[in-house]
Short mmCIF file of C-alpha atoms in Angstrom, two decimals:
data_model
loop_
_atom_site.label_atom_id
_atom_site.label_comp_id
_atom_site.label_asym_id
_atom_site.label_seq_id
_atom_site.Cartn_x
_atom_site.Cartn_y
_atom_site.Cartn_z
CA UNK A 1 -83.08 -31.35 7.86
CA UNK A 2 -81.89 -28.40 9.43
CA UNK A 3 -77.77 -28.05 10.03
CA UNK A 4 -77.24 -25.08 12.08
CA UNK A 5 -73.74 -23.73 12.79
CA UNK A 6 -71.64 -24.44 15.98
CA UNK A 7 -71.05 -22.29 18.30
CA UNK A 8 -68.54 -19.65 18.09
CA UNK A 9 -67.05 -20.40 21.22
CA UNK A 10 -66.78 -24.30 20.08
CA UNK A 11 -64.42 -22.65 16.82
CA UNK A 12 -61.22 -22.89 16.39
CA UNK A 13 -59.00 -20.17 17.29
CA UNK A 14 -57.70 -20.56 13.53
CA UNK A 15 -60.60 -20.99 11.84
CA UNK A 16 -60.52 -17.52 9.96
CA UNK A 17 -57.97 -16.00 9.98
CA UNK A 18 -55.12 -18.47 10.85
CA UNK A 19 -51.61 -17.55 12.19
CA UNK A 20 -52.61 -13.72 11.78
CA UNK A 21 -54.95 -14.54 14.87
CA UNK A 22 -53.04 -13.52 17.65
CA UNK A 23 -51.86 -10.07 15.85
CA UNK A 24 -55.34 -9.43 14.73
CA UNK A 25 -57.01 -10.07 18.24
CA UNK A 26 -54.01 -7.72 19.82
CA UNK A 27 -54.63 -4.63 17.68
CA UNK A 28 -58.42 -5.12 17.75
CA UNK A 29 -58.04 -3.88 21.80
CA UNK A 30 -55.01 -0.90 20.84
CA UNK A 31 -56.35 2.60 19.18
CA UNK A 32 -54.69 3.64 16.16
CA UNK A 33 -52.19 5.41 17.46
CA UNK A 34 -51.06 2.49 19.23
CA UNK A 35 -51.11 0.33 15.72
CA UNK A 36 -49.30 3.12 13.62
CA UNK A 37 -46.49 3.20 16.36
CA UNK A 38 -45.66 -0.49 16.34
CA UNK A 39 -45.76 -1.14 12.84
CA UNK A 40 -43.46 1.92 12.55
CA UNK A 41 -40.89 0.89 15.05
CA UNK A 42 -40.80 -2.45 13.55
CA UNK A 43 -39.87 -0.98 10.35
CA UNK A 44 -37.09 1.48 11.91
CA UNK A 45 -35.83 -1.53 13.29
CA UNK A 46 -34.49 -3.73 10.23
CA UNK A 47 -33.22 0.52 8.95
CA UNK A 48 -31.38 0.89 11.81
CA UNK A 49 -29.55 -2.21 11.82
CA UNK A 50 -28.55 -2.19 7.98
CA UNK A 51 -27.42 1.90 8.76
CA UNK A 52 -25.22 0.62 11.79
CA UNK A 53 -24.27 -2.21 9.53
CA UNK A 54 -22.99 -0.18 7.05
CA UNK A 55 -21.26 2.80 8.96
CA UNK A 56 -19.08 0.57 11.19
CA UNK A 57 -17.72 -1.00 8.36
CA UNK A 58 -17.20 2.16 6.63
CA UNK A 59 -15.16 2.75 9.58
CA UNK A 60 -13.01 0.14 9.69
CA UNK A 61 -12.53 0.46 5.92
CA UNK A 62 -11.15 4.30 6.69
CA UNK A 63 -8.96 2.83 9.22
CA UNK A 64 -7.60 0.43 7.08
CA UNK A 65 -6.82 3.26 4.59
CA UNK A 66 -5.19 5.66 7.16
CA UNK A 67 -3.24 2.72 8.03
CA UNK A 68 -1.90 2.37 4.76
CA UNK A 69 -1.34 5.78 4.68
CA UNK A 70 0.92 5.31 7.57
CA UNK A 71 3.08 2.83 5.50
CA UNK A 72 3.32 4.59 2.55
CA UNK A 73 4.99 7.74 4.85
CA UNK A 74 7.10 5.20 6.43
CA UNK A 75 8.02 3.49 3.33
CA UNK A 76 8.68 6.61 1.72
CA UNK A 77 11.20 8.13 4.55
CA UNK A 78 13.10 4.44 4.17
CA UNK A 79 13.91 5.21 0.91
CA UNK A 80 15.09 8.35 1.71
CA UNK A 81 18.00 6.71 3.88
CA UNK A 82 18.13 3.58 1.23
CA UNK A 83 19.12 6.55 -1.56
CA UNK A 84 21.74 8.06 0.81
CA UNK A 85 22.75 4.24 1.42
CA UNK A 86 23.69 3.98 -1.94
CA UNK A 87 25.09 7.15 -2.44
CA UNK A 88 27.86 6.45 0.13
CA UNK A 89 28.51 3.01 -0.49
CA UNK A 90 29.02 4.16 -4.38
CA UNK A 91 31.63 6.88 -2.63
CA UNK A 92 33.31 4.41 -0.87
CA UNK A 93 33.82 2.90 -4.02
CA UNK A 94 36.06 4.94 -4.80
CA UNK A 95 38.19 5.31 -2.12
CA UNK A 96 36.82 8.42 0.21
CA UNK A 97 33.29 9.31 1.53
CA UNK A 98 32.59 13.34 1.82
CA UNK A 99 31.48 14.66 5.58
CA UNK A 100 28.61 16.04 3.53
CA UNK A 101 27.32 12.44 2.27
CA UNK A 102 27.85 11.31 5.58
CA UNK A 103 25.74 14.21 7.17
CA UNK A 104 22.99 13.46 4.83
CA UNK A 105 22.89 9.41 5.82
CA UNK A 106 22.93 10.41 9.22
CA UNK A 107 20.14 12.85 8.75
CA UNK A 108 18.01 10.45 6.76
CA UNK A 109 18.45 7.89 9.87
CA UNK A 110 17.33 10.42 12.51
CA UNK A 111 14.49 11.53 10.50
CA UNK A 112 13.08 7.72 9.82
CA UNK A 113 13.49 7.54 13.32
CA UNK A 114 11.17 9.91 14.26
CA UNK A 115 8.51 8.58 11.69
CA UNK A 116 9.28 5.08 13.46
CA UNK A 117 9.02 6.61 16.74
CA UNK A 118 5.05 8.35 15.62
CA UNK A 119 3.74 5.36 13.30
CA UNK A 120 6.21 1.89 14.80
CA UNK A 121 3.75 0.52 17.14
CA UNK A 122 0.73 0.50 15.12
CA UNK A 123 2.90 -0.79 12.17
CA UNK A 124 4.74 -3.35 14.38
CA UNK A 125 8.06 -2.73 12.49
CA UNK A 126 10.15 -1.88 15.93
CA UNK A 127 12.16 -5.16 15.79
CA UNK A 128 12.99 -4.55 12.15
CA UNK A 129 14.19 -0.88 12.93
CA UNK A 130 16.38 -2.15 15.56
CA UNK A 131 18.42 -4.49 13.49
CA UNK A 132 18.94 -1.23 11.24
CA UNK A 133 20.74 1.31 14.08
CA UNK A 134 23.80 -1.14 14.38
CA UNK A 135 23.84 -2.12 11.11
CA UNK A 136 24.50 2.00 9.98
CA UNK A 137 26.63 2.48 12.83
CA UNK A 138 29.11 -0.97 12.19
CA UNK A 139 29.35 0.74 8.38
CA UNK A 140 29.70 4.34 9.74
CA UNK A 141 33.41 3.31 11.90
CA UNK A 142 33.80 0.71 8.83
CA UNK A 143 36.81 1.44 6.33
CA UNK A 144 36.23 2.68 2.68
CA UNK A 145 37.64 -0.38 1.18
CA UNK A 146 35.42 -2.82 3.29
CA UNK A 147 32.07 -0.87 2.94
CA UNK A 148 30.95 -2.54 0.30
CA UNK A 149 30.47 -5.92 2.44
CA UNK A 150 30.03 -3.91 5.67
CA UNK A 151 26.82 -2.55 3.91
CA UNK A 152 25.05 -5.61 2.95
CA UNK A 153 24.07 -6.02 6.32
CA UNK A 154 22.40 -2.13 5.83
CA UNK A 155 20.77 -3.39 3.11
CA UNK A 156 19.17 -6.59 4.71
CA UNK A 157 18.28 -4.48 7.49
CA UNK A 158 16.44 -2.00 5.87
CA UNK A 159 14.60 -4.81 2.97
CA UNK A 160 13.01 -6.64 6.40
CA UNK A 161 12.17 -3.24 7.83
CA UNK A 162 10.22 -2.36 4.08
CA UNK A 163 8.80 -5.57 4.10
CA UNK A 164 7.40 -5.46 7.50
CA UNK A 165 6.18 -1.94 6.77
CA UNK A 166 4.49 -2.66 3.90
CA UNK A 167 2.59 -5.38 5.87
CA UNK A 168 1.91 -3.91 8.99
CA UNK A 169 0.55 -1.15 7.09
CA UNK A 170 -1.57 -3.70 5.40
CA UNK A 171 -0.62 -2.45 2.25
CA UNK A 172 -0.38 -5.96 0.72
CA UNK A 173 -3.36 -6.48 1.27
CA UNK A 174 -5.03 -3.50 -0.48
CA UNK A 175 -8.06 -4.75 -1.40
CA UNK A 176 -8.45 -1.77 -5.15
CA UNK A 177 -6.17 -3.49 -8.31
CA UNK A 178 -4.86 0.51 -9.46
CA UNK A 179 -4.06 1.07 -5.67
CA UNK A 180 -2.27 -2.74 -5.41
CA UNK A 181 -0.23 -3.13 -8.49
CA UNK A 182 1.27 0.37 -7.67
CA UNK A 183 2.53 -0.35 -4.39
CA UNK A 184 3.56 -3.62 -5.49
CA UNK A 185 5.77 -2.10 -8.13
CA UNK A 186 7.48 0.92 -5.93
CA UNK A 187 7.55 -1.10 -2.82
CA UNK A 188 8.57 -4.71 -3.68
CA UNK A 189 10.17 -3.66 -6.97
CA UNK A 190 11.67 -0.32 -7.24
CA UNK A 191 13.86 0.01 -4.41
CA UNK A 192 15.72 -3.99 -5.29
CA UNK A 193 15.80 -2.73 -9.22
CA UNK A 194 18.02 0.46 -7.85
CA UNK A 195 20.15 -1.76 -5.50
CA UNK A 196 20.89 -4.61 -7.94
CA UNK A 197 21.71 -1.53 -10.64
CA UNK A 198 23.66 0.18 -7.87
CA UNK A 199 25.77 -3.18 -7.36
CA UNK A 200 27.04 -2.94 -10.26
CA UNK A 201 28.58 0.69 -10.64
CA UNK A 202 31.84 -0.07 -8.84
CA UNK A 203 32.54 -3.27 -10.40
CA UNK A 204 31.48 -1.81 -14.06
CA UNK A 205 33.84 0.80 -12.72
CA UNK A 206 36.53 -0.97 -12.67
CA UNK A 207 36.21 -3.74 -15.33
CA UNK A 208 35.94 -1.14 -18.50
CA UNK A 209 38.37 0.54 -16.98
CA UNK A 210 40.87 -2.75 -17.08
CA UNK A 211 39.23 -4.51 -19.73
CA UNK A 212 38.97 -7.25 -17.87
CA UNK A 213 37.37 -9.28 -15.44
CA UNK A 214 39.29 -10.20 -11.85
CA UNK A 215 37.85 -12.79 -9.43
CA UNK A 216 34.40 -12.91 -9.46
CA UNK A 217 33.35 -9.65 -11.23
CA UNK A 218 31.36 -12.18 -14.06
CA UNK A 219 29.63 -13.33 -11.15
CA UNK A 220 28.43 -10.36 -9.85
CA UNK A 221 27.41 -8.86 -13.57
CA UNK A 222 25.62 -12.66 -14.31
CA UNK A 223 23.59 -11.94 -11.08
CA UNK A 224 22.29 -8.90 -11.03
CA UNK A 225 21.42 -8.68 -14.07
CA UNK A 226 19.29 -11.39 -13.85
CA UNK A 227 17.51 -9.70 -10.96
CA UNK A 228 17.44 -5.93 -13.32
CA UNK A 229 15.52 -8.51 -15.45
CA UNK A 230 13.36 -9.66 -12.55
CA UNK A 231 12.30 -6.81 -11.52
CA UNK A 232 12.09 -4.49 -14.34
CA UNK A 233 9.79 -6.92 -15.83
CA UNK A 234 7.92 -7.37 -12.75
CA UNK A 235 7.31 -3.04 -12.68
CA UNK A 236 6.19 -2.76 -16.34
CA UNK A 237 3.83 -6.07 -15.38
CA UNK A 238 2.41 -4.06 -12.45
CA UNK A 239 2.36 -0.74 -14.21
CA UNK A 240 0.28 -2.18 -17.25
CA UNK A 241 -2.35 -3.57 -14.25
CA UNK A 242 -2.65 0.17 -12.49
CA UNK A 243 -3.28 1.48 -16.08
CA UNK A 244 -5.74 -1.34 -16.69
CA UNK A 245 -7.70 -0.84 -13.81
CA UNK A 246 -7.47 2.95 -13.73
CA UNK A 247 -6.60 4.47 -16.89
CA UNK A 248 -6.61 7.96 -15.93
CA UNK A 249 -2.74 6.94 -13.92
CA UNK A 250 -1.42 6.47 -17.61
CA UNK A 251 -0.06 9.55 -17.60
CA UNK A 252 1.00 9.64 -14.36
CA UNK A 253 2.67 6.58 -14.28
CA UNK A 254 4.83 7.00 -17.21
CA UNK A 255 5.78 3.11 -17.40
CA UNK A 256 8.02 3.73 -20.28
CA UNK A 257 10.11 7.03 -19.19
CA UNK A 258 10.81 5.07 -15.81
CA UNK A 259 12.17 2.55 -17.26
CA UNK A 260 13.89 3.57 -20.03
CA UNK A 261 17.05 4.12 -18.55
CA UNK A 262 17.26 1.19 -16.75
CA UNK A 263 16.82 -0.84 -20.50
CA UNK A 264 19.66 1.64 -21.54
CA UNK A 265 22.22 0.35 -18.80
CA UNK A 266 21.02 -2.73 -19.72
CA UNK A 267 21.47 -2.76 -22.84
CA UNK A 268 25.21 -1.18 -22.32
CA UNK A 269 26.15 -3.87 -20.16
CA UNK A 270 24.86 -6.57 -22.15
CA UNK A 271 26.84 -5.59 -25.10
CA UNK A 272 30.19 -4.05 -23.63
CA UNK A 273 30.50 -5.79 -20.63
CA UNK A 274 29.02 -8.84 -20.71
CA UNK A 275 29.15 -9.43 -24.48
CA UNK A 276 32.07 -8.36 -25.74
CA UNK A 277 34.43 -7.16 -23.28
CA UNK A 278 36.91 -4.01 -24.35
CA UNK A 279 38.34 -0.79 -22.07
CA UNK A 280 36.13 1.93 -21.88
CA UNK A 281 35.32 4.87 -19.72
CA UNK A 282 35.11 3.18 -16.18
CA UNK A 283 33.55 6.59 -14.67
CA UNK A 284 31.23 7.39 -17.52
CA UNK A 285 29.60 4.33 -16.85
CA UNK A 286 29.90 5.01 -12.98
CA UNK A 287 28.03 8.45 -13.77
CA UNK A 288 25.68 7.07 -15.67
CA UNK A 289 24.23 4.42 -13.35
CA UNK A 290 24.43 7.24 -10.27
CA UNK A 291 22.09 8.91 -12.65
CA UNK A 292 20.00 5.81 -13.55
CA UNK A 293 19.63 5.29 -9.26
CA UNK A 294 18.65 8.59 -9.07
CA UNK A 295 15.97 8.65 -11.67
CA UNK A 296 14.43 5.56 -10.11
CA UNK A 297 14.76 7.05 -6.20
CA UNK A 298 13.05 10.66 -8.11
CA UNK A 299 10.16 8.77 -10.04
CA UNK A 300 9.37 6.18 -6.54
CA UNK A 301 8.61 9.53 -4.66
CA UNK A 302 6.51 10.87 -7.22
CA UNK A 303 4.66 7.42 -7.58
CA UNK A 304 4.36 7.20 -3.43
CA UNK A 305 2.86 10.83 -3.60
CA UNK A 306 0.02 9.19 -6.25
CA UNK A 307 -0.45 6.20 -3.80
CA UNK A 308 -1.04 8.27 -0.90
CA UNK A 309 -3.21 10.36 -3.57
CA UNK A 310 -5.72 7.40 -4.31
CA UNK A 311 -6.08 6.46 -0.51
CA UNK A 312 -6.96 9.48 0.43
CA UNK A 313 -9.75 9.40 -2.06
CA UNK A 314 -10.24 6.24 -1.11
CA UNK A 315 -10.81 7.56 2.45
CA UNK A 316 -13.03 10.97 1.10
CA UNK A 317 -15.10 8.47 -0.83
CA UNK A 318 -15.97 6.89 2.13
CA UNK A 319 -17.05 9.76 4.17
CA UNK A 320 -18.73 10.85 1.06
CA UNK A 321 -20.83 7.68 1.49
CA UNK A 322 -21.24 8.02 4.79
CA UNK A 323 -22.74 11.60 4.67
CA UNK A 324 -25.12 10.24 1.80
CA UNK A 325 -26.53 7.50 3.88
CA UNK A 326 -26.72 9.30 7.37
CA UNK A 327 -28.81 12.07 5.14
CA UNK A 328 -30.69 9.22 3.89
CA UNK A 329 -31.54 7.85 7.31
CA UNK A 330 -32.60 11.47 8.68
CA UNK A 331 -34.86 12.53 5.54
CA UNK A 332 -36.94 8.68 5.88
CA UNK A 333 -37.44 9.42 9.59
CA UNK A 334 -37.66 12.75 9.26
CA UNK A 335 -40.87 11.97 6.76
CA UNK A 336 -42.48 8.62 8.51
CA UNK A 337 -42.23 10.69 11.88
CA UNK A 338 -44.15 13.45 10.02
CA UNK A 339 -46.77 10.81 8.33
CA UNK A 340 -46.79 9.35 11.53
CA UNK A 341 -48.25 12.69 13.32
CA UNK A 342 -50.41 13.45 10.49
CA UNK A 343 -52.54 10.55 11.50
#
């Protein structure tokens, strides 16, 4: 018995080749050229995107950086005035303030002011800065004897306005560990090492110089040296991480020479001041912590200089990348637009 087949026009669109149908019946009525330009457009397509893709958030990567950048300077003309800060409130100390020291504060101020005035907005620190103005200018009329107190409000003011920095900046939030654990240690734990130090250079002052301790000098020994613990430990903890995570900053860092004299004035005031207490040389010991502030205000500027450093590489890598894939883009086009004419 004879089975013949049934008519093509009875088949199912599907029958052969399936889904691919439609596609296959469309390019069976386009020429070649036709063909070759759709299937290369459809492949430019999915490039395209992932190029954009990747170049906008390169972008907002260097932004981020630049931003940072913007802290750091900030951050870095703060403790400027915090050093001058310190430097008349230790003055005060001792009974008289020079128009030079005064000159200097005053100079620090105006210059912060004009960083606040370029970089405030975008780091949203304006509220903090204007806390600090009236706290400088209530010390500044503020007699020698009562400076002391008069600048704790200073130094409030100017720890919110670091703080605020430092986040505005989005420098807490830097996303590389080397980058991080440095900022971490000369923004959050410098600049309260020097101050708790500095607290204590009157007072030492005057208890070797009596031998003894008068109202609540203990106190005042008991606590900050609890926070020189604090954060000392906290900067050689952050120190070890940069190294870890970049060990090419080991010798750039120099963990140990910055803080080996702050373990020498600790050491000192653990054993002849808070250990057993005799007379001694009241302005030795003020010299020497001046000197120990000093050290720690010189090495945070050198260490801000190597943060700025590594974002700026941060942002050059970038671009680097950027150039690379943009080159990328143009040589594959470059070559399917010639393969493309060849045909």
């Amino acid at each position: 018995m004879n089975h013949s087949s049934p008519p093509a026009n009875r088949r199912s669109m599907f029958g052969h080749q399936g889904l691919w149908t439609p596609a296959i019946r469309l390019l069976r009525t386009m020429s070649f050229p036709a063909k070759a330009s759709i299937v290369m457009v459809l492949m430019l397509i999915p490039m395209a995107v992932l190029g954009w893709s990747y170049f906008t958030a390169a972008i907002a990567q260097v932004e981020i950086a630049q931003n940072e950048r913007l802290g750091v300077a900030y951050v870095k003309a703060m403790l400027v005035l915090q050093e001058n800060v310190q430097i008349v409130r230790g003055q005060a100390g001792r009974g008289t303030i020079p128009p030079a020291s005064q000159q200097q504060l005053d100079d620090a101020y105006k210059a912060l002011q004009q960083v606040e005035q370029a970089s405030g907005k975008e780091l949203e620190t304006s509220e903090a800065f204007s806390k600090l103005g009236p706290a400088l200018n209530k010390a500044r009329t503020a007699a020698p004897a009562a400076m002391r107190e008069v600048f704790v409000e200073v130094v409030e003011a100017l720890d919110e306005l670091r703080d605020q920095a430092a986040l505005g900046s989005g420098l807490t939030l830097d996303p590389d560990a080397d980058s991080y654990n440095l900022m971490a240690a000369i923004v959050d734990h410098v600049p309260s090492l020097g101050e708790a130090i500095a607290l204590m250079r009157s007072t030492g002052a005057s208890v070797l110089a009596s031998g003894k301790f008068e109202g609540n000098q203990r106190d005042v020994f008991v606590r900050q040296m609890a926070m020189l613990d604090h954060h000392s430990g906290e900067i050689a903890k952050h120190f070890e991480q940069v190294v870890k995570a970049n060990a090419a900053l080991k010798p750039v860092v120099k963990s140990d020479e910055t803080l080996a004299p702050v373990k020498a004035i600790d050491r000192f005031i653990e054993t002849n001041i808070l250990g057993e207490l005799k007379a001694g040389d009241g302005e030795a010991f003020r010299t020497q912590v001046t000197e120990v502030i000093a050290g720690l205000h010189t090495a945070n500027r050198r260490l801000l200089d190597v943060l700025d450093g590594l974002l700026a590489a941060r942002i050059d890598g970038f671009h680097a990348k950027e150039l690379q894939i943009a080159f990328m883009l143009v040589v594959t086009l470059a070559l399917a637009l010639y393969i493309f004419t060849g045909f």
